[in-house]
Short mmCIF file of C-alpha atoms and ligand atoms in Angstrom, two decimals:
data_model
loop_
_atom_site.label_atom_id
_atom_site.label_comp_id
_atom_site.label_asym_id
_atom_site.label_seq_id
_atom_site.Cartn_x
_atom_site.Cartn_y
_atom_site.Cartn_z
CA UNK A 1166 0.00 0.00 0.00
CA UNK A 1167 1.62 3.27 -1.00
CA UNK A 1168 1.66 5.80 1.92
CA UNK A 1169 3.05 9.27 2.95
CA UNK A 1170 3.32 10.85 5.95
CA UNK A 1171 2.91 14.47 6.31
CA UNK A 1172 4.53 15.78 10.12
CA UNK A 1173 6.14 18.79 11.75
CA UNK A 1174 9.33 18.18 14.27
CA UNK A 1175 11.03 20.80 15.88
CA UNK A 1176 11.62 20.49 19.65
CA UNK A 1177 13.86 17.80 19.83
CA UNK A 1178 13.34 16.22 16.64
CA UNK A 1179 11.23 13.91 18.94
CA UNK A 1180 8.54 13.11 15.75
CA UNK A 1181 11.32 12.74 13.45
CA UNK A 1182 12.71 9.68 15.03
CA UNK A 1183 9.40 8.35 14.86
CA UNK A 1184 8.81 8.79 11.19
CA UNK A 1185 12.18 8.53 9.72
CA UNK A 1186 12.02 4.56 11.85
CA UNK A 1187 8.65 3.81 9.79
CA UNK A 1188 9.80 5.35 6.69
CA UNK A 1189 13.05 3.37 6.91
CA UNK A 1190 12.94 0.12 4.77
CA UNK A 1191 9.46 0.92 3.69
CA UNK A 1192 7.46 2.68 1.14
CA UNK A 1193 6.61 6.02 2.71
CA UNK A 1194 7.01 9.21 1.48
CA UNK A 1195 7.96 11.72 4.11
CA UNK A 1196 6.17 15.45 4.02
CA UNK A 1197 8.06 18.07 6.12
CA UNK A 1198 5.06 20.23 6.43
CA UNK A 1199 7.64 23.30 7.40
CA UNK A 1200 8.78 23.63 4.46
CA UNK A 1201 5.94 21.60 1.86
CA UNK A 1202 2.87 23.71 1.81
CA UNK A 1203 1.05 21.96 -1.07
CA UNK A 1204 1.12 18.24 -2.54
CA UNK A 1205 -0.56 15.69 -4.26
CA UNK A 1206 -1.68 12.83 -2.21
CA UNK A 1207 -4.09 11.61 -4.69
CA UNK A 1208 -2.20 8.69 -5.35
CA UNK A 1209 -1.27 7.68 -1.79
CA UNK A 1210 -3.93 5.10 -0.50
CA UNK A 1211 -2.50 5.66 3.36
CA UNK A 1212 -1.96 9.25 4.78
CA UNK A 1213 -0.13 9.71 8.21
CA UNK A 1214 0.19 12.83 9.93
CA UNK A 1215 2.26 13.21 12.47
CA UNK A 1216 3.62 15.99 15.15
CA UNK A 1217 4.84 17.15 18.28
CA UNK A 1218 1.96 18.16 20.83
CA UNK A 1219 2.62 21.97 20.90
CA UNK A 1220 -0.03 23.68 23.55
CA UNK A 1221 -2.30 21.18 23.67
CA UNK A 1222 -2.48 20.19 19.86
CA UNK A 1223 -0.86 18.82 16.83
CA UNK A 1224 1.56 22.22 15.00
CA UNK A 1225 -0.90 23.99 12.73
CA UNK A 1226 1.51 23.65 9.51
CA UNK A 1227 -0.01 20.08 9.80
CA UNK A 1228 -3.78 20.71 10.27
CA UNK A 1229 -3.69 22.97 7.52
CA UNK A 1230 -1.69 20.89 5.42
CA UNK A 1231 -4.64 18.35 5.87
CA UNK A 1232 -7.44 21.17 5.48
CA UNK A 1233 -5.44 22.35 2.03
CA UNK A 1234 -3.97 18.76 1.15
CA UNK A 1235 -6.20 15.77 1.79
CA UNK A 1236 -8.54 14.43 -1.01
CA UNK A 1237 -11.93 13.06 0.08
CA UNK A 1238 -12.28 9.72 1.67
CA UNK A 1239 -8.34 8.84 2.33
CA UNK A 1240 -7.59 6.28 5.24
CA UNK A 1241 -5.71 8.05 7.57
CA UNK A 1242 -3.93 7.38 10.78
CA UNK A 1243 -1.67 9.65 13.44
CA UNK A 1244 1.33 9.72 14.67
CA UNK A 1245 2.62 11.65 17.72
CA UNK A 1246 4.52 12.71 20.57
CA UNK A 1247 4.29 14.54 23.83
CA UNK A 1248 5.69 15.46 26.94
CA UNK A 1249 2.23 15.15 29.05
CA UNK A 1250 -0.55 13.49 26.88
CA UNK A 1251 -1.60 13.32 23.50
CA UNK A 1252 -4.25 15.15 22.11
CA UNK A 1253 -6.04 14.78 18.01
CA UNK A 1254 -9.11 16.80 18.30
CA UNK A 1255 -7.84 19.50 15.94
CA UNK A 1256 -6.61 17.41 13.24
CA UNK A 1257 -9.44 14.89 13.76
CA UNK A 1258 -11.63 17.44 12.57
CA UNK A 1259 -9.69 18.81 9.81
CA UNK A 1260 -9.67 15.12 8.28
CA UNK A 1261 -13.26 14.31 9.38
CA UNK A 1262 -13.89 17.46 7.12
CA UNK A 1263 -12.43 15.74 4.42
CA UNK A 1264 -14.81 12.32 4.65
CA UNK A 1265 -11.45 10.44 6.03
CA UNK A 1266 -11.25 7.21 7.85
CA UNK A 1267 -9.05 7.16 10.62
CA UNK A 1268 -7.35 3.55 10.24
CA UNK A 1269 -5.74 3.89 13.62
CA UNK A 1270 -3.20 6.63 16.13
CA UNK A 1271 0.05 5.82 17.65
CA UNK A 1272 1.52 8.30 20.32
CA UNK A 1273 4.81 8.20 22.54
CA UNK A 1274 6.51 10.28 24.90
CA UNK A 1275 8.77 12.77 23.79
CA UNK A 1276 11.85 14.94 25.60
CA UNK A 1277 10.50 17.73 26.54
CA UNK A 1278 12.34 20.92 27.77
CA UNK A 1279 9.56 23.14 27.09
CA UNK A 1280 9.25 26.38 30.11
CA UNK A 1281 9.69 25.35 33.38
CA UNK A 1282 10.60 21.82 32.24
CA UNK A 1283 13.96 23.23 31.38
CA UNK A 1284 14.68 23.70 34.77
CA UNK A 1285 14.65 20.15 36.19
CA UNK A 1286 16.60 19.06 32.70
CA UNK A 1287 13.30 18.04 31.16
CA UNK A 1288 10.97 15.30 31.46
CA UNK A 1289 10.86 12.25 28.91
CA UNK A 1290 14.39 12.29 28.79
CA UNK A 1291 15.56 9.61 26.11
CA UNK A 1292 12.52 9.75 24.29
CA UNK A 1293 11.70 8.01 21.88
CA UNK A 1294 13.66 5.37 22.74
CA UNK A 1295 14.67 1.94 20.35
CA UNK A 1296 11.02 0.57 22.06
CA UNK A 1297 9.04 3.30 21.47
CA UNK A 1298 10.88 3.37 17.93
CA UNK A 1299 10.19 -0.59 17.19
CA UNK A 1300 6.05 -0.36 18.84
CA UNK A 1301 5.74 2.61 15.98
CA UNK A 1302 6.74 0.39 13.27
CA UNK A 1303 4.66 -2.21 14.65
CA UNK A 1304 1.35 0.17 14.22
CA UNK A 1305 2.58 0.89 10.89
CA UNK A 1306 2.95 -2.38 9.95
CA UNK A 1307 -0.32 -3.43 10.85
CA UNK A 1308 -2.10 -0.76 9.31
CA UNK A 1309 -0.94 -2.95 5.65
C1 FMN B 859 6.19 25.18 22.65
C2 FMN B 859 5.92 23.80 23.19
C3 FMN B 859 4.68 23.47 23.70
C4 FMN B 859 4.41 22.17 24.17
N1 FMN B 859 3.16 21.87 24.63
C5 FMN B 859 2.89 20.60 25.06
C6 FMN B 859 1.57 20.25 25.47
O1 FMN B 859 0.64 21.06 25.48
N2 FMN B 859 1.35 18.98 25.91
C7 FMN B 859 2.36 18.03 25.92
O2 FMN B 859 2.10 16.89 26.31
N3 FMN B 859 3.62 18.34 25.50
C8 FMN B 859 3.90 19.59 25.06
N4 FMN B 859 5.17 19.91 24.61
C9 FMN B 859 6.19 18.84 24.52
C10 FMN B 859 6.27 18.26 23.11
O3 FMN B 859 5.01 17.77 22.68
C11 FMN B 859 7.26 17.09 23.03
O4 FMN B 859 8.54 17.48 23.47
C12 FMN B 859 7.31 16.56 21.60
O5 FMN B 859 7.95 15.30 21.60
C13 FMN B 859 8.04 17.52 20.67
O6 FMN B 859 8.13 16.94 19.40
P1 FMN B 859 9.27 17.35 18.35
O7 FMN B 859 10.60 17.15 19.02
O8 FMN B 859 9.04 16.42 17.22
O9 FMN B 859 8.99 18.77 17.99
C14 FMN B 859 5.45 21.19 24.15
C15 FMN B 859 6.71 21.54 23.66
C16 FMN B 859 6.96 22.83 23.18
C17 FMN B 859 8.33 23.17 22.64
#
């Protein structure tokens, strides 16, 4: 099944990790959505996007990537990471918007130095780790 992923990393390159360990070996396309504003994902039968947990949500260079981006009725999944708790409901609705099908979500802790967090050397420390690496190509893989 062809897929792409379309994320934003830029804390700690925390998401990265995640993505670049599913894209490795497989057939994903890979979407910085910092510097890719537009694309055609008509011919991807799998869309994942992907992102740090900035203020309670996933970075808005992804939800509007989706809102601009996604063609009708795509199966789509998440990916993410976080220093507290995940949280979709933005980019839930931007894809619900587009008559998606959310296949499945994956989330994982991720360093976080953010504010007062810097202080105690920041929580999540070693984030993703090779586990949290080799469970996310585990969802991938049985999303196929
Ligand atoms: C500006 C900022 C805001 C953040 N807000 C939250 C938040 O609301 N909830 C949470 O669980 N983590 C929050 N974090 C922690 C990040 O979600 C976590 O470090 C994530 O793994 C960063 O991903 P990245 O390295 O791919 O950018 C925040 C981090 C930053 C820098």
């Amino acid at each position: 099944m062809k897929a792409a992923i379309i994320y934003y990393s830029n804390h700690h390159s925390n998401t990265r990790k995640v993505v670049e360990a599913i894209a490795q070996g497989r057939d994903v396309a890979l979407i910085d959505a910092a510097a890719t504003k537009s694309a055609d994902l008509s011919g991807y039968e799998l869309i994942g996007f992907a992102s740090g947990i900035y203020f309670g949500k996933f970075h808005e260079s992804v939800t509007e990537f989706a809102a601009n981006n996604l063609p009708q009725g795509k199966k789509v999944f998440f990916l993410s990471t976080y220093g507290g708790s995940r949280n979709t409901k933005a980019i839930e609705e931007a894809v619900k918007a587009k008559s998606a099908q959310i296949v499945g979500q994956f989330g994982c802790k991720g360093y976080d130095t953010f504010g007062p967090f810097k202080l105690v050397g920041g929580i999540c420390k070693g984030h993703p780790n090779e586990e949290d690496l080799e469970h996310a190509r585990r969802f991938f893989d049985g999303l196929l």
